[in-house]
Short mmCIF file of C-alpha atoms and ligand atoms in Angstrom, two decimals:
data_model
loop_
_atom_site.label_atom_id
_atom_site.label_comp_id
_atom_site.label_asym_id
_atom_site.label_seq_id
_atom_site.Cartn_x
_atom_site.Cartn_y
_atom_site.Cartn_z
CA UNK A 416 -65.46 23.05 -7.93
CA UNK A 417 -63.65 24.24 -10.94
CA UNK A 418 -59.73 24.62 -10.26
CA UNK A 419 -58.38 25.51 -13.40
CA UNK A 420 -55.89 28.10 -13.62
CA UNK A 421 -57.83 29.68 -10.76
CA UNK A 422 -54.74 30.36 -8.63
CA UNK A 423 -51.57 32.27 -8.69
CA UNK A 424 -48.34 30.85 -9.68
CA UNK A 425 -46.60 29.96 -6.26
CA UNK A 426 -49.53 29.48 -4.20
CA UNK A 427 -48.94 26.93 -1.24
CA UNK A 428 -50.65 23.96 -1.04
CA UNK A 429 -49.42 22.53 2.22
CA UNK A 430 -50.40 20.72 5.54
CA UNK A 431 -49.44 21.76 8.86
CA UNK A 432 -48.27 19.46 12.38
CA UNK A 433 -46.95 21.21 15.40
CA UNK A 434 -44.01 19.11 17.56
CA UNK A 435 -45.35 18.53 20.70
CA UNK A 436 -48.46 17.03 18.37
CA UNK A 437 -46.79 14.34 16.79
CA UNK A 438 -42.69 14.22 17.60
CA UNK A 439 -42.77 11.82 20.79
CA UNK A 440 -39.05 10.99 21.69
CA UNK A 441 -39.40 13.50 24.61
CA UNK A 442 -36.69 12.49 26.36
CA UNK A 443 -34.50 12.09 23.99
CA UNK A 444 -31.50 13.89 22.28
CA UNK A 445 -31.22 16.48 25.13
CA UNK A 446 -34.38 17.47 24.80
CA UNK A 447 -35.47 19.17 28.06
CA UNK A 448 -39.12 19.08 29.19
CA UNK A 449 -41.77 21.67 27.90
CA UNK A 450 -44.84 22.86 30.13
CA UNK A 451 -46.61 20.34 27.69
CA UNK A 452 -45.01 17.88 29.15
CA UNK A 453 -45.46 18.89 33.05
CA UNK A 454 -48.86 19.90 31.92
CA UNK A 455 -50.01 16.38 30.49
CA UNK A 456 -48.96 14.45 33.19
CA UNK A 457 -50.97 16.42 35.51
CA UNK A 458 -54.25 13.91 36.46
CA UNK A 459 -57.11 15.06 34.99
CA UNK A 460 -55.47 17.58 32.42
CA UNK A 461 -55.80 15.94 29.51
CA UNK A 462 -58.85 13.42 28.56
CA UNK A 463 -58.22 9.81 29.74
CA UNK A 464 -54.31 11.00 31.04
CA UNK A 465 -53.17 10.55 27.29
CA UNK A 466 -49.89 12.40 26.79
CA UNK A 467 -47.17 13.40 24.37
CA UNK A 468 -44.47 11.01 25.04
CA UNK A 469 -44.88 9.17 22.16
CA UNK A 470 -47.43 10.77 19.74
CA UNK A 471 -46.49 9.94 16.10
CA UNK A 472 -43.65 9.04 17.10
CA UNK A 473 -42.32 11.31 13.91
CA UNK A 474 -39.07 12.07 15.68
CA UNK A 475 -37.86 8.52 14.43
CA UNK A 476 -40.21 8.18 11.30
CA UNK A 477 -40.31 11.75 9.87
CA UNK A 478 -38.55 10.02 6.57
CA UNK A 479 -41.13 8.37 5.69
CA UNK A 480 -43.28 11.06 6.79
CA UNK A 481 -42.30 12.96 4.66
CA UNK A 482 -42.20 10.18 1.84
CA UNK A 483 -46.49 10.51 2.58
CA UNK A 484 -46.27 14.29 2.21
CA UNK A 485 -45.13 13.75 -1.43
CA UNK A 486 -47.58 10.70 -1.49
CA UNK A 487 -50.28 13.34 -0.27
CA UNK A 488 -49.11 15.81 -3.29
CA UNK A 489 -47.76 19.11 -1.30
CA UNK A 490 -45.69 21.50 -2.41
CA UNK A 491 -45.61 23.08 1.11
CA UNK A 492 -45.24 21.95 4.98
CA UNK A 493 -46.02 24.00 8.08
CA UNK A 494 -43.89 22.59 11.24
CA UNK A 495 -42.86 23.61 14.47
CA UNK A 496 -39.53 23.52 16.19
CA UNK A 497 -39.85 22.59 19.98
CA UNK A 498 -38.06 25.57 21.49
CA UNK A 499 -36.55 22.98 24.28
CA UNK A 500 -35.01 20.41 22.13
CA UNK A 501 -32.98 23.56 20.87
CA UNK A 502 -32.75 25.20 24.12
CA UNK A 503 -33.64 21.87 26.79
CA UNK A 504 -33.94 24.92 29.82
CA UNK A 505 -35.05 27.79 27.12
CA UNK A 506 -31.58 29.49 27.47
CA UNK A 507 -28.32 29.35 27.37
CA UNK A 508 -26.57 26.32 26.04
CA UNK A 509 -27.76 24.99 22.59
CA UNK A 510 -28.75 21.60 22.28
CA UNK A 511 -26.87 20.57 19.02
CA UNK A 512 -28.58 17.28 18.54
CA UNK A 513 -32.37 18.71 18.60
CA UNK A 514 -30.83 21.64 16.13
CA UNK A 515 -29.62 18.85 13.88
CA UNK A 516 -33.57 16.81 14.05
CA UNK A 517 -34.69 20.29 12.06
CA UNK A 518 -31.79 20.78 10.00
CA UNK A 519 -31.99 16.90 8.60
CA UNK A 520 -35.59 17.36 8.38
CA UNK A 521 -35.59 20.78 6.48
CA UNK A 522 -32.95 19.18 4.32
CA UNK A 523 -35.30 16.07 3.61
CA UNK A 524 -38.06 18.39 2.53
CA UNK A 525 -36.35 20.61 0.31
CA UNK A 526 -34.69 17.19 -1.19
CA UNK A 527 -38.43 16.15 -1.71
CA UNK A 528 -38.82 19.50 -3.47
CA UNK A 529 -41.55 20.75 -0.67
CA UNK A 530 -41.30 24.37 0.67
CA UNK A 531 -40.77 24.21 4.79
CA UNK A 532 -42.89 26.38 6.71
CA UNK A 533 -41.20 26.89 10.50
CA UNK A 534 -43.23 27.68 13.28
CA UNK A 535 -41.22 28.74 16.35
CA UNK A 536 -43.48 28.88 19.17
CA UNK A 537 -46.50 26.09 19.20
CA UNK A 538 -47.20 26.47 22.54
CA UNK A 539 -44.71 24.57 23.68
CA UNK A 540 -42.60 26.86 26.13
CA UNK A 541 -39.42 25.15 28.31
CA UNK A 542 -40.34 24.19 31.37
CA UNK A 543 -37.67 26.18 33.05
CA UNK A 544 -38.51 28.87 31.89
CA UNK A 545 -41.59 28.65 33.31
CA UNK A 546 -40.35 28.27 36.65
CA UNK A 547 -39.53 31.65 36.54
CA UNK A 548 -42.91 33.02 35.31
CA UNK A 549 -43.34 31.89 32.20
CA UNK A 550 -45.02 34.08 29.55
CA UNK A 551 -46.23 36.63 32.69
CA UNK A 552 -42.11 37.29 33.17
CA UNK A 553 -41.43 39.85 30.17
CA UNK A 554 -37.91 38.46 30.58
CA UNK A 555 -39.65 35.57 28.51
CA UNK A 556 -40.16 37.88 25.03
CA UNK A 557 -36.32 38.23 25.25
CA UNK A 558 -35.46 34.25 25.73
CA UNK A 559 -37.23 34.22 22.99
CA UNK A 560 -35.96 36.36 20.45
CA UNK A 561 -32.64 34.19 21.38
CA UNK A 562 -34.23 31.35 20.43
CA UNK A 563 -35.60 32.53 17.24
CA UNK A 564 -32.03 34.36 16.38
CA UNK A 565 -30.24 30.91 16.91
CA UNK A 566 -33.25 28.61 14.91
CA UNK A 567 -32.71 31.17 12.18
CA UNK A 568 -28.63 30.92 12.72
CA UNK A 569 -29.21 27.65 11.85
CA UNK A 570 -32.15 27.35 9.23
CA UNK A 571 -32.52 30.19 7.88
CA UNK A 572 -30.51 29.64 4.37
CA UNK A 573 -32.79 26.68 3.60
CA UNK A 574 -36.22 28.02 4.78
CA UNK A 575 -38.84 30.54 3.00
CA UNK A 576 -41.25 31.11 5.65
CA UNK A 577 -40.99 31.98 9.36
CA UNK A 578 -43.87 31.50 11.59
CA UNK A 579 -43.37 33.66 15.21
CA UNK A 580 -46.01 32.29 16.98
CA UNK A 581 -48.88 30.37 16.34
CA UNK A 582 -52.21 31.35 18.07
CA UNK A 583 -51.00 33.35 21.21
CA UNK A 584 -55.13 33.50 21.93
CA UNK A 585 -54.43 30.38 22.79
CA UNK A 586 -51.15 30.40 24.42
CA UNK A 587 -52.94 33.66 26.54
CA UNK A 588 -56.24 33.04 27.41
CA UNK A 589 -56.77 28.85 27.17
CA UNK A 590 -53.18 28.42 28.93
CA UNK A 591 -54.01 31.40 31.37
CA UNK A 592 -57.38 31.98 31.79
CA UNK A 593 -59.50 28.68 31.06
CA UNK A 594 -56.78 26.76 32.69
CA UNK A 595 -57.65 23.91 29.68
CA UNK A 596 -53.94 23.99 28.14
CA UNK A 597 -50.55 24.35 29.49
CA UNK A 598 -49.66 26.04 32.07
CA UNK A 599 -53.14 25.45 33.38
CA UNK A 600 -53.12 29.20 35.26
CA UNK A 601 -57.01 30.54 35.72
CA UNK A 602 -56.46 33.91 36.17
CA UNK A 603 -57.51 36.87 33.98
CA UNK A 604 -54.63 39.70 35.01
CA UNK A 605 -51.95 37.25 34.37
CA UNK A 606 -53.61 36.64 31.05
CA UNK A 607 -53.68 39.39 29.52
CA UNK A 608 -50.02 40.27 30.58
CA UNK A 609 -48.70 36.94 28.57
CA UNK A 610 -50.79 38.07 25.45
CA UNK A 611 -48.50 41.15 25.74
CA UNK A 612 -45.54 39.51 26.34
CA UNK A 613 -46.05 36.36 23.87
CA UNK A 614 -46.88 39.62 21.27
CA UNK A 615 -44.10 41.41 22.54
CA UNK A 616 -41.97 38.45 21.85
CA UNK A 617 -42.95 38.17 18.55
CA UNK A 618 -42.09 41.67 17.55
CA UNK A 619 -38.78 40.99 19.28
CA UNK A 620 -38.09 37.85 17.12
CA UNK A 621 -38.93 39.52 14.36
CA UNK A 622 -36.43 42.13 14.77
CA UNK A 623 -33.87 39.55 15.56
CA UNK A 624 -34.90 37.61 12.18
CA UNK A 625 -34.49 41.19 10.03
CA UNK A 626 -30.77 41.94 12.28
CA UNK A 627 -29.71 38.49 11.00
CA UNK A 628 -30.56 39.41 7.61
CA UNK A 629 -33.13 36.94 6.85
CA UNK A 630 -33.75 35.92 3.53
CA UNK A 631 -37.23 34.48 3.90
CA UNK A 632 -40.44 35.74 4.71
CA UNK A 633 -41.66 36.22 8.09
CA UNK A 634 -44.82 36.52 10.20
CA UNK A 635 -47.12 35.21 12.62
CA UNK A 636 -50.36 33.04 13.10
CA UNK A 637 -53.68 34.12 14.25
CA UNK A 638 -56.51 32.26 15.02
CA UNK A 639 -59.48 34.86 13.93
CA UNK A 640 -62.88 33.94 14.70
CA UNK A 641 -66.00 35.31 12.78
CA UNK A 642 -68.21 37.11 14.94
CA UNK A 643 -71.46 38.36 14.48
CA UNK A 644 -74.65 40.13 16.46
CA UNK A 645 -77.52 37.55 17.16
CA UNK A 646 -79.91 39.82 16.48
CA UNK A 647 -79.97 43.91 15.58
CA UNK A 648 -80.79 44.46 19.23
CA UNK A 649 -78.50 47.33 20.65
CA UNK A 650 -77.37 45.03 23.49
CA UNK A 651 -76.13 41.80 21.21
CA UNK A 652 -74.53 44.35 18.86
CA UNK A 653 -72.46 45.21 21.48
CA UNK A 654 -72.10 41.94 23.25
CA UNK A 655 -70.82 40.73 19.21
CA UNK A 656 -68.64 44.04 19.76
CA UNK A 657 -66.85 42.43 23.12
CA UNK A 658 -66.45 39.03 21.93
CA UNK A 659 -64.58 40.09 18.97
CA UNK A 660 -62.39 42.35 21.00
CA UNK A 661 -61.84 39.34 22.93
CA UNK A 662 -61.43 37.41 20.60
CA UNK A 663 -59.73 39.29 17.28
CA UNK A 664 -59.02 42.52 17.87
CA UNK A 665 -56.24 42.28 21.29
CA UNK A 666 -54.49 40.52 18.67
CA UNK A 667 -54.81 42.11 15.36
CA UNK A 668 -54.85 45.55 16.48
CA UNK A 669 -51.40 45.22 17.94
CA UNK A 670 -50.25 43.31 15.65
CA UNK A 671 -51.15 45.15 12.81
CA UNK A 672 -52.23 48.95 13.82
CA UNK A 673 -49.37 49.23 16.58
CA UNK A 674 -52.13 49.85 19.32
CA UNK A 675 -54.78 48.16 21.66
CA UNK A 676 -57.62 48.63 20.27
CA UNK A 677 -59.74 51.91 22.17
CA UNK A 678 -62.34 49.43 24.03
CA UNK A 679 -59.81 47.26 25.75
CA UNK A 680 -58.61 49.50 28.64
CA UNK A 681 -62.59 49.73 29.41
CA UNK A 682 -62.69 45.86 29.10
CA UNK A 683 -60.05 44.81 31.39
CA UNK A 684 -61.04 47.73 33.77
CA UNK A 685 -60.75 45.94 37.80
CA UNK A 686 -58.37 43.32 36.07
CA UNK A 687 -55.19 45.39 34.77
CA UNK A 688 -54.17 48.58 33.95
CA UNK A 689 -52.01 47.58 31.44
CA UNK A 690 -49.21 48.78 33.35
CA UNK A 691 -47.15 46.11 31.60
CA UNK A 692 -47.08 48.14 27.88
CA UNK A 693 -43.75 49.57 28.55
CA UNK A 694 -42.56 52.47 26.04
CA UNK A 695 -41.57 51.28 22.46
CA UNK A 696 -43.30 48.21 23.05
CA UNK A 697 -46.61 48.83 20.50
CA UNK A 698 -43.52 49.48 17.87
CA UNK A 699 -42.06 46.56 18.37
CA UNK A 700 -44.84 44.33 18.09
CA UNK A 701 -46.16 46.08 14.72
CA UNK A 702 -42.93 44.86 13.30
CA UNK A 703 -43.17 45.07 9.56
CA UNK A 704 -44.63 41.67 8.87
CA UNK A 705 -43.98 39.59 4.71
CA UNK A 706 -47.18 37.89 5.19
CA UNK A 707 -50.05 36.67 7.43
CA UNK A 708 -51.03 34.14 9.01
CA UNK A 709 -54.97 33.36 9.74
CA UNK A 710 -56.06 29.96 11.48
CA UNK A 711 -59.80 29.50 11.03
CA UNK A 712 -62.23 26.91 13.51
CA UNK A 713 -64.80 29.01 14.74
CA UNK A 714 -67.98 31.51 13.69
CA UNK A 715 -69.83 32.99 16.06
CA UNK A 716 -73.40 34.66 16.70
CA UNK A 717 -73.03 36.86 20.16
CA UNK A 718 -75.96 37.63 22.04
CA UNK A 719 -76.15 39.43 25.50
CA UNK A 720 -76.37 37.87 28.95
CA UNK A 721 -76.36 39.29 31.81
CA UNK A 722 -75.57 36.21 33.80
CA UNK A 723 -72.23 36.73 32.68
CA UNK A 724 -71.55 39.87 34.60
CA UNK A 725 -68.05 39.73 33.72
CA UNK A 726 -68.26 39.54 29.66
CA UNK A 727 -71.53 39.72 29.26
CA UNK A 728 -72.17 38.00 26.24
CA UNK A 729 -73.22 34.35 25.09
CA UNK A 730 -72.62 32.17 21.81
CA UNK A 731 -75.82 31.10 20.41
CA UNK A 732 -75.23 27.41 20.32
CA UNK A 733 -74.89 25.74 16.89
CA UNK A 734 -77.36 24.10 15.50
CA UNK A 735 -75.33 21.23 14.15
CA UNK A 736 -71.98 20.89 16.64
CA UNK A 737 -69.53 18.89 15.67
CA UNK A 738 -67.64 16.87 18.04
CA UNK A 739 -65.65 20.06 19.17
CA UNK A 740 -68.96 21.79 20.09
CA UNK A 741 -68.32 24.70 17.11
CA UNK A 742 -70.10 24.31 13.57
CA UNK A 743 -68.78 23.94 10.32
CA UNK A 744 -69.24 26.84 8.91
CA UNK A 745 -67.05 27.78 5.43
CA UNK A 746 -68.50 31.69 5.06
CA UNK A 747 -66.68 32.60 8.18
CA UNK A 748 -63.43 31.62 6.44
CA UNK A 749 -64.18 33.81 3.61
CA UNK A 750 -65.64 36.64 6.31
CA UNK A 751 -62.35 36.71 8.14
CA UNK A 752 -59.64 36.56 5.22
CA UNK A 753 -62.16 39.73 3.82
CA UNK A 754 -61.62 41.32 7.10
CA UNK A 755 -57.62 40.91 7.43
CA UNK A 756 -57.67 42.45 3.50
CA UNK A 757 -60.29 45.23 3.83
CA UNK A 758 -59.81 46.84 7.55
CA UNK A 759 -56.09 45.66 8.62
CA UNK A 760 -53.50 45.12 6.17
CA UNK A 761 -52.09 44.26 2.31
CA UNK A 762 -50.19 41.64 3.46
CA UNK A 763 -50.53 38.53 1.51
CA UNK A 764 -52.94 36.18 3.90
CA UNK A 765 -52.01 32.04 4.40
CA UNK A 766 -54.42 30.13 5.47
CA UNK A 767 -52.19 28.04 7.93
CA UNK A 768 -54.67 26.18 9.24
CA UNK A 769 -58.26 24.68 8.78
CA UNK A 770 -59.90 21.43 9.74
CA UNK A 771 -62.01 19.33 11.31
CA UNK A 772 -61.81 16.81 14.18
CA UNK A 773 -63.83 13.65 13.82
CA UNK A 774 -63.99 10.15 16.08
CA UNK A 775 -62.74 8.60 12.41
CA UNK A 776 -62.08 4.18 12.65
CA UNK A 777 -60.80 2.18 10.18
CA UNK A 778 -64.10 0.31 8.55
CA UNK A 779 -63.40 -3.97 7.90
CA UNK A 780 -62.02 -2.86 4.35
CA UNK A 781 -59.13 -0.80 5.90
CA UNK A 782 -60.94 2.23 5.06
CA UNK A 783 -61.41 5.59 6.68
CA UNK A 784 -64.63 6.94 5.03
CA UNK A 785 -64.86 11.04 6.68
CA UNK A 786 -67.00 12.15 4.02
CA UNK A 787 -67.62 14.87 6.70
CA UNK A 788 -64.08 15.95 6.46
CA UNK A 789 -64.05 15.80 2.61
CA UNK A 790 -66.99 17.91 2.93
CA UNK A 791 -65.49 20.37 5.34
CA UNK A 792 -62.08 20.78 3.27
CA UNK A 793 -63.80 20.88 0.18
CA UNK A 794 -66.17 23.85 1.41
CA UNK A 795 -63.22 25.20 2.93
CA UNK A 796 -61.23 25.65 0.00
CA UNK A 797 -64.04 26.51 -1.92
CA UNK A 798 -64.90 29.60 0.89
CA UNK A 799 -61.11 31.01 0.91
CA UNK A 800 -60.93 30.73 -3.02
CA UNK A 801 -64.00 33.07 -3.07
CA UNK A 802 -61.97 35.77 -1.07
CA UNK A 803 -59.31 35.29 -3.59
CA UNK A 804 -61.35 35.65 -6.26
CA UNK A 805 -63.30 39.05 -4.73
CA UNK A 806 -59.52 39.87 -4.55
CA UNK A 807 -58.07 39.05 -1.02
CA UNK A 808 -54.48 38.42 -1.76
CA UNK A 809 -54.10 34.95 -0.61
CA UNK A 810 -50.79 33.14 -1.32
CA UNK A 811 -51.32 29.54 0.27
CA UNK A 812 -53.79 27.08 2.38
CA UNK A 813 -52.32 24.55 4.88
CA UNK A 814 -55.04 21.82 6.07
CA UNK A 815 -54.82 21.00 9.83
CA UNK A 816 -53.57 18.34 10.29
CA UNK A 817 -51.61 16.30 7.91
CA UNK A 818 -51.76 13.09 10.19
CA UNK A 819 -53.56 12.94 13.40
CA UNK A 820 -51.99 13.40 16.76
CA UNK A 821 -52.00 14.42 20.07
CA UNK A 822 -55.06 17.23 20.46
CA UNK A 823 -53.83 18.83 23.15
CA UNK A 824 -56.54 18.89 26.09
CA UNK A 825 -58.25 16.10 23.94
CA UNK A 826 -55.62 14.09 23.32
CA UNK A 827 -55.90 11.25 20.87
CA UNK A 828 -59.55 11.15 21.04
CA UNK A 829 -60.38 13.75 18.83
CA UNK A 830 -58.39 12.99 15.24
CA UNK A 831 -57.91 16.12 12.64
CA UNK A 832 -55.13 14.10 10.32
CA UNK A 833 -55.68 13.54 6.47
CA UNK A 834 -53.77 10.25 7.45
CA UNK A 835 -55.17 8.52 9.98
CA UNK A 836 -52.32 7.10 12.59
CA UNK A 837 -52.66 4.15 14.59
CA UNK A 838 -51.51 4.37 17.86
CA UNK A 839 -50.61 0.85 18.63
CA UNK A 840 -48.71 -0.02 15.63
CA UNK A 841 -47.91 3.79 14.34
CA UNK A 842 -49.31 2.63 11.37
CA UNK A 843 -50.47 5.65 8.94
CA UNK A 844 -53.46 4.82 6.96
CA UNK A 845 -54.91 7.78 4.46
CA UNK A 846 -58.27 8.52 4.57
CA UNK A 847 -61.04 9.61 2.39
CA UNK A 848 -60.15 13.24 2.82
CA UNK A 849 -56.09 12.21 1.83
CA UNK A 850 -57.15 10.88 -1.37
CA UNK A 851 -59.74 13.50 -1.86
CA UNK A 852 -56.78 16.10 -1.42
CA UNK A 853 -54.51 14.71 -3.38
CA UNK A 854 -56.49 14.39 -6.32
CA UNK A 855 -57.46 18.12 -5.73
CA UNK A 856 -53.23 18.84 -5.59
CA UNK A 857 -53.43 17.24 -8.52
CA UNK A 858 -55.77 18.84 -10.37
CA UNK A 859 -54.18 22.45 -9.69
CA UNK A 860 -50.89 21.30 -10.37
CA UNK A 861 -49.48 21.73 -6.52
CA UNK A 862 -46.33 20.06 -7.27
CA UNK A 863 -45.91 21.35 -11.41
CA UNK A 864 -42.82 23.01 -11.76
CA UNK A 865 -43.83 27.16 -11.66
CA UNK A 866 -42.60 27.38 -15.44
CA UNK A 867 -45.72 24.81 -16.14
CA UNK A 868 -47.59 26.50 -13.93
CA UNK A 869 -47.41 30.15 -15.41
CA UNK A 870 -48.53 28.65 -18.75
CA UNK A 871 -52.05 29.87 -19.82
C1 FCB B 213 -55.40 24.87 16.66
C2 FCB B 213 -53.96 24.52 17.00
C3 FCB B 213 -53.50 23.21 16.46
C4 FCB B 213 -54.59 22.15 16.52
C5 FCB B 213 -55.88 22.67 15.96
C6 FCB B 213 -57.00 21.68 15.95
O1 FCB B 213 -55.90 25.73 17.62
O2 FCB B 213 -53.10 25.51 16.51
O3 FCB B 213 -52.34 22.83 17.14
O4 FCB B 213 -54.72 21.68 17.79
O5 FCB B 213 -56.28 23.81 16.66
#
């Protein structure tokens, strides 16, 4: 793959973590508990009862953390704040000492000369707050736009890009319908009122971020899938059509067009009549947006079945799963970033997240050979830098993860890190695909000063 002066001046070259992934020290600083927390200590939650408590442990190593990230060759870093080490019961009182973590941590970037990306919202909601109803209380949208207002209060001088939330889809319907992540709800109607709330919260932080006069540039994180019909049969057209509502458009089409897309009162008929969409809400959540955020895993052929009375559609299983069950499959990549462009907006797209999890060991020479993930990022790159080139305005690309850590429902099990971490000794050892991206950094000049950069 040739990389010479192939992209703009500015473009991100980053990798991204999320807190409750990697920070450990849960208890410590003030930091109140998170439905993460309640949520992985429930038996049978999370594979083989592993937890968060300790993770990376990055809370007390993030200097030399981010001593690898310069190792690695960034010039960017996508991270989240955990909403309860700022707030420990999601309002009220601020937490000084878990506002001070991010401000020393920010500080140690930009000393490092690497551009912080802040996430507010990884999933990781205060547990008191969810004692009152959690992302189903629309009360919850409002706690936090506090939260963001006071982050931002605090941050916002010394950081370029905001990050609302990062894949309510997730947050919504695996949190709330599948029952697989935190708060382990299975129920459809209460759903598909915390996608409106988590969406209504992020037009509401938004607006808070713009009141404060925020100097950086703000938006939000998708994950899009790329769906497609099995077949030209009427019935899997339409099946593809569902699943992507599902899917993409409850999300983008608030997000982007101010509205629910036409299909989706039809959809959720016998589940909810939406009676939660108060008036002004649509507005609020199609706050005017600096850029976009697209997380990519998953491509998708729909086909009909009617077993599924409910959805009525099924993915035709890949052909070659990976150990997360989906494919590796780069042209979706360059599918979705061409559908963000053509049909939804002119923001300029990040790719904020794209990997692949792998059971990776450490061979007798200390090595961690995942050609496989080498492959994947490699493809990846390749895929999004297609887009860019067909003229999809695409400013940066953050490989998930920078280190490996706690996978959520799979906990450690399933490793996604460029540096592979070891548990017991918190050792971080890079791998194949760290050396592979740093020579690719490299190569473009990630870390050149811009002057260099603009040179011909
Ligand atoms: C995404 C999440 C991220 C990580 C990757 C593998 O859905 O945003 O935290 O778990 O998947």
């Amino acid at each position: 793959m040739n990389s010479e002066n192939t992209y703009p001046p500015g473009f991100l070259w980053g990798a991204a973590t999320a807190a409750y992934q990697i920070e450990g020290a849960v208890a410590e600083d003030g930091r109140g508990p998170s439905i993460w927390d309640t949520f992985s200590h429930r038996p049978g939650a999370v594979l083989r009862g592993d937890t968060g408590d300790i993770a990376c442990d990055h809370y007390h190593r993030w200097e030399s953390d981010l001593d690898l990230l310069v190792e690695l060759g960034v010039n960017s870093y996508r991270f989240s704040v955990a909403w309860s080490r700022v707030l420990p019961t999601g309002a009220g009182a601020v937490n000084q000492a878990g506002l001070d973590f991010y401000g020393r941590l920010v500080d140690g970037l930009l000393e490092r000369d690497i551009t912080p990306m802040v996430t507010l919202y990884h999933w990781d909601l205060p547990q008191a707050l969810q004692d009152v109803g959690g992302w189903a209380n629309r009360d919850t949208a409002d706690r936090f736009a506090d939260y963001a207002g006071i982050v931002h209060r605090s941050l916002g001088d010394r950081v370029p890009y905001w990050l609302t939330l990062n894949e309510p889809y997730c947050s919504a319907f695996v949190g709330h319908l599948e029952g697989r992540h935190a708060p382990g709800i299975r129920d459809e109607a209460t759903a598909v009122t915390a996608l409106h709330h988590l969406l209504l919260a992020h037009g509401k932080g938004v607006q808070t971020l713009r009141a404060d006069g925020v100097s950086g540039q703000v938006g939000i994180t998708l994950n899009l899938t790329s769906v497609r019909a099995g077949s030209d049969a009427q019935e899997d057209v339409e099946a593809a059509r569902r699943l992507d509502l599902f899917e993409n458009r409850m999300f983008l089409d608030p997000v982007l067009r101010g509205q629910y897309p036409d299909d989706a009162r039809a959809f959720y008929d016998g589940v909810t009549g939406f009676e939660f969409v108060h008036d002004g809400d649509l507005e609020t959540i199609n706050a005017p947006l600096d850029y976009f955020g697209v997380n990519y895993y998953e491509r998708h052929a729909a086909v009909a079945d009617p077993r599924d009375p409910v959805r009525g559609w099924a993915k035709v299983p890949p052909a070659e799963p990976t150990i997360s069950g989906i494919s590796v499959e780069p042209v979706g990549l360059k599918e979705i970033l061409h559908r963000v462009a053509d049909e939804y907006t002119t923001l300029p797209l990040i790719v904020t997240e794209t990997g692949q999890a792998l059971f990776d060991y450490v061979d007798p020479e200390r090595e961690i050979n995942d050609a496989e993930r080498v492959h994947f990022y490699r493809s990846h790159i390749e895929a999004a830098t297609e887009a860019m080139n067909d003229g999809v305005d695409l400013v940066g690309f953050f490989p998930w993860s920078f280190m490996d850590n706690f996978e959520w429902a799979w906990g450690y099990g399933h490793r996604f890190g460029m540096y592979f971490v070891d548990y017991a000794t918190q050792e971080r050892i890079p791998k194949q695909s760290a050396h592979w991206y740093a020579s690719w950094l490299r190569q473009v000049g990630a870390r050149e000063p811009l002057s260099a950069l603009q040179v011909p």
